[in-house]
Amino acid sequence: MPEPASNPDLLPSLRHLVRGLSAVFWGLPSTLLICVLMAVAEFPRALGCAPPVITTGLLLFGVIELSRYQPEERTWQLALGRAQLLALANFGLSPFVYFWSRQPAEAYYFQVVLALAFTGLLFLCQLNHVLQRLAAMLPDETLRSDTLFFTRLNLTLMALALALVGGYHLLDQLKYLPQGIIEALDLVQAARIRFALVVVLVLLPVSMTMSLVWKTRDVVLGSVFGPRS
């Protein structure tokens, strides 16, 4: 693997890249955890809307830091630009998680939280595209093949999640349905089924994305300091 340290302009760029990957790695689980806790627990609400704003802000900071690496690469910067827009949308909508937790009967807050969930899923999809572009620029064939495989798997799972959620809400609005579909909708209402769907369609893509982010970070650090012993 080539030695990036020989280029003095590349080291500051790699520093921003590592910082951005670290921020994204910690921002993903903390954002998901805080948003869930806001909905089901009381103690995060004592801090107001600060927790979701901080965690989504960490993701926005991470993506902005990533954009300072290879600014001349047009495809890479286009992918990051879309990710930044989605991260900014998440940041702007995040206070409504707190507002909705205080007034769950308010339909407007609920609709905004649904919009946040949608933009959050789109951000995760776009982040996988960003990781694909980054892996294509790094001189590590193993990372490139792993990233291609797992990002495709992640995107498939998240597309399935969007299709299932959209289909469920569409069918739920219809008045006349076959008995088999009604029974299937009732089955989805069961807590265990919903938990299994959340694990497979949300937590699994998040965990695999985190793993790819950390592996990419290790490859970048290894290119500067050498492989870990």
Coordinates of C-alpha atoms in Angstrom, one line a residue:
M1 CA 0.0 0.0 0.0
P2 CA 1.4 3.4 -0.9
E3 CA 2.6 5.8 1.8
P4 CA 0.3 8.8 2.0
A5 CA 2.6 10.5 4.4
S6 CA 4.9 11.4 1.5
N7 CA 2.3 14.0 0.4
P8 CA 2.1 16.8 3.0
D9 CA -1.3 18.0 1.6
L10 CA -2.9 14.5 2.1
L11 CA -2.3 14.1 5.8
P12 CA -4.7 17.0 6.9
S13 CA -7.2 15.6 4.4
L14 CA -6.9 12.1 5.9
R15 CA -7.3 13.6 9.4
H16 CA -10.7 15.1 8.4
L17 CA -11.6 11.7 6.9
V18 CA -10.8 9.8 10.0
R19 CA -12.6 12.4 12.2
G20 CA -15.7 12.2 10.0
L21 CA -15.8 8.4 10.0
S22 CA -15.5 8.4 13.8
A23 CA -18.3 11.0 14.2
V24 CA -20.6 8.9 11.9
F25 CA -19.7 5.7 13.7
W26 CA -20.8 7.1 17.1
G27 CA -23.6 9.2 15.7
L28 CA -25.5 6.4 14.1
P29 CA -26.3 4.3 17.2
S30 CA -26.6 7.3 19.6
T31 CA -29.2 8.9 17.3
L32 CA -31.2 5.7 17.1
L33 CA -31.0 5.1 20.8
I34 CA -31.9 8.7 21.8
C35 CA -34.9 8.8 19.5
V36 CA -36.2 5.5 20.8
L37 CA -35.6 6.5 24.5
M38 CA -37.4 9.8 23.9
A39 CA -40.5 7.8 22.9
V40 CA -40.5 5.3 25.7
A41 CA -38.6 6.7 28.7
E42 CA -38.8 9.8 30.9
F43 CA -35.2 10.5 31.8
P44 CA -34.0 11.8 28.4
R45 CA -36.9 14.2 28.2
A46 CA -35.5 16.1 31.2
L47 CA -32.8 17.5 28.9
G48 CA -35.4 18.9 26.5
C49 CA -34.7 18.6 22.8
A50 CA -30.9 18.8 23.3
P51 CA -30.2 15.0 23.0
P52 CA -31.6 14.4 19.5
V53 CA -30.2 17.7 18.3
I54 CA -26.7 16.8 19.5
T55 CA -26.7 13.3 18.1
T56 CA -28.1 14.3 14.7
G57 CA -25.6 17.2 14.8
L58 CA -22.8 14.7 15.3
L59 CA -23.9 12.9 12.1
L60 CA -24.0 16.2 10.2
F61 CA -20.6 17.2 11.5
G62 CA -19.2 13.8 10.4
V63 CA -20.5 14.1 6.8
I64 CA -19.2 17.6 6.5
E65 CA -15.8 16.4 7.7
L66 CA -15.9 13.6 5.1
S67 CA -16.4 16.3 2.3
R68 CA -13.0 17.8 3.1
Y69 CA -11.4 14.6 1.8
Q70 CA -10.7 14.6 -2.0
P71 CA -12.8 17.7 -2.8
E72 CA -11.8 17.4 -6.5
E73 CA -13.5 14.0 -6.9
R74 CA -16.9 15.0 -8.4
T75 CA -18.8 11.7 -7.9
W76 CA -17.6 11.4 -4.3
Q77 CA -18.6 15.0 -3.6
L78 CA -22.0 14.6 -5.2
A79 CA -22.8 11.6 -3.0
L80 CA -21.7 13.5 0.0
G81 CA -23.8 16.5 -1.0
R82 CA -26.9 14.4 -0.9
A83 CA -25.9 12.9 2.4
Q84 CA -25.4 16.4 3.8
L85 CA -28.8 17.5 2.7
L86 CA -30.4 14.5 4.4
A87 CA -28.3 15.0 7.5
L88 CA -29.4 18.6 7.7
A89 CA -33.0 17.6 7.3
N90 CA -32.6 15.1 10.2
F91 CA -30.9 17.8 12.3
G92 CA -33.8 20.3 11.6
L93 CA -36.5 17.8 12.4
S94 CA -34.9 16.2 15.5
P95 CA -36.4 18.6 18.1
F96 CA -39.9 17.3 17.2
V97 CA -39.0 13.9 18.7
Y98 CA -39.0 15.7 22.1
F99 CA -42.2 17.7 21.2
W100 CA -44.0 14.6 20.2
S101 CA -42.9 12.7 23.4
R102 CA -44.5 15.5 25.4
Q103 CA -47.7 15.7 23.3
P104 CA -48.1 12.3 21.6
A105 CA -51.7 13.0 20.7
E106 CA -50.7 16.0 18.6
A107 CA -51.1 14.8 15.0
Y108 CA -48.7 17.5 13.6
Y109 CA -45.8 16.3 15.8
F110 CA -46.5 12.7 14.9
Q111 CA -46.4 13.5 11.1
V112 CA -43.1 15.3 11.6
V113 CA -41.6 12.4 13.5
L114 CA -42.7 10.1 10.7
A115 CA -41.0 12.4 8.2
L116 CA -37.8 12.3 10.4
A117 CA -37.9 8.5 10.3
F118 CA -38.2 8.6 6.5
T119 CA -35.4 11.0 6.1
G120 CA -33.3 9.1 8.6
L121 CA -33.7 5.9 6.5
L122 CA -32.9 7.8 3.3
F123 CA -29.8 9.1 5.1
L124 CA -28.7 5.6 6.0
C125 CA -29.2 4.5 2.3
Q126 CA -27.2 7.5 1.1
L127 CA -24.5 6.8 3.6
N128 CA -24.0 3.4 2.1
H129 CA -23.6 5.0 -1.3
V130 CA -21.0 7.3 0.3
L131 CA -19.1 4.3 1.7
Q132 CA -19.1 2.6 -1.8
R133 CA -17.6 5.7 -3.3
L134 CA -15.0 6.0 -0.5
A135 CA -14.0 2.3 -0.8
A136 CA -13.5 2.8 -4.6
M137 CA -10.9 5.5 -3.9
L138 CA -8.9 3.6 -1.2
P139 CA -6.2 1.1 -2.3
D140 CA -7.7 -1.9 -0.5
E141 CA -9.4 -4.6 -2.6
T142 CA -10.7 -6.5 0.4
L143 CA -12.4 -3.4 1.7
R144 CA -13.8 -2.7 -1.7
S145 CA -15.4 -6.1 -2.2
D146 CA -16.8 -6.2 1.4
T147 CA -18.2 -2.7 1.1
L148 CA -19.9 -3.6 -2.2
F149 CA -21.5 -6.7 -0.8
F150 CA -22.7 -5.4 2.5
T151 CA -23.9 -2.0 1.1
R152 CA -26.0 -3.9 -1.5
L153 CA -27.4 -6.1 1.3
N154 CA -28.2 -3.0 3.4
L155 CA -29.9 -1.2 0.5
T156 CA -32.0 -4.2 -0.2
L157 CA -33.1 -4.5 3.4
M158 CA -33.9 -0.8 3.6
A159 CA -35.8 -0.8 0.4
L160 CA -37.8 -3.7 1.7
A161 CA -38.4 -1.8 4.9
L162 CA -39.8 1.2 3.0
A163 CA -42.0 -1.0 0.8
L164 CA -43.4 -2.9 3.8
V165 CA -44.1 0.2 5.8
G166 CA -45.7 2.0 2.8
G167 CA -47.7 -1.1 1.9
Y168 CA -48.9 -1.6 5.5
H169 CA -50.1 2.0 5.8
L170 CA -51.8 1.8 2.4
L171 CA -53.6 -1.4 3.2
D172 CA -54.6 -0.1 6.6
Q173 CA -56.4 2.8 5.0
L174 CA -58.5 0.6 2.8
K175 CA -62.0 -0.4 4.0
Y176 CA -62.6 -3.6 2.2
L177 CA -59.8 -6.2 2.2
P178 CA -59.7 -10.0 1.8
Q179 CA -59.8 -11.9 5.1
G180 CA -56.2 -13.2 4.6
I181 CA -54.8 -9.7 4.3
I182 CA -56.7 -8.6 7.4
E183 CA -55.3 -11.5 9.4
A184 CA -51.8 -10.6 8.1
L185 CA -52.2 -7.0 9.2
D186 CA -53.4 -8.2 12.6
L187 CA -50.3 -10.5 12.9
V188 CA -48.0 -7.5 12.2
Q189 CA -49.6 -5.8 15.2
A190 CA -48.1 -8.5 17.5
A191 CA -45.2 -7.2 19.6
R192 CA -42.9 -10.1 18.7
I193 CA -43.5 -9.7 15.0
R194 CA -42.9 -6.0 15.1
F195 CA -39.7 -6.5 17.1
A196 CA -38.4 -9.0 14.6
L197 CA -39.1 -6.7 11.7
V198 CA -37.3 -3.8 13.4
V199 CA -34.3 -6.0 14.1
V200 CA -34.0 -7.3 10.6
L201 CA -35.0 -4.2 8.6
V202 CA -33.5 -1.4 10.8
L203 CA -31.0 -2.6 13.4
L204 CA -29.2 -5.0 11.0
P205 CA -28.5 -2.4 8.4
V206 CA -27.4 0.1 11.0
S207 CA -25.0 -2.4 12.6
M208 CA -23.5 -3.5 9.2
T209 CA -23.1 0.2 8.2
M210 CA -21.3 0.9 11.5
S211 CA -19.0 -2.1 10.8
L212 CA -18.2 -0.8 7.4
V213 CA -17.5 2.7 8.7
W214 CA -15.1 1.3 11.4
K215 CA -13.3 -1.0 8.9
T216 CA -12.9 1.9 6.5
R217 CA -11.4 4.0 9.3
D218 CA -9.0 1.2 10.2
V219 CA -7.9 1.0 6.5
V220 CA -7.2 4.7 6.4
L221 CA -5.3 4.7 9.7
G222 CA -3.3 1.6 8.5
S223 CA -2.3 3.5 5.3
V224 CA -0.8 6.2 7.4
F225 CA 0.7 4.3 10.4
G226 CA 1.0 0.9 8.9
P227 CA -1.1 -2.2 9.7
R228 CA -1.8 -3.1 13.3
S229 CA 0.4 -5.8 14.8

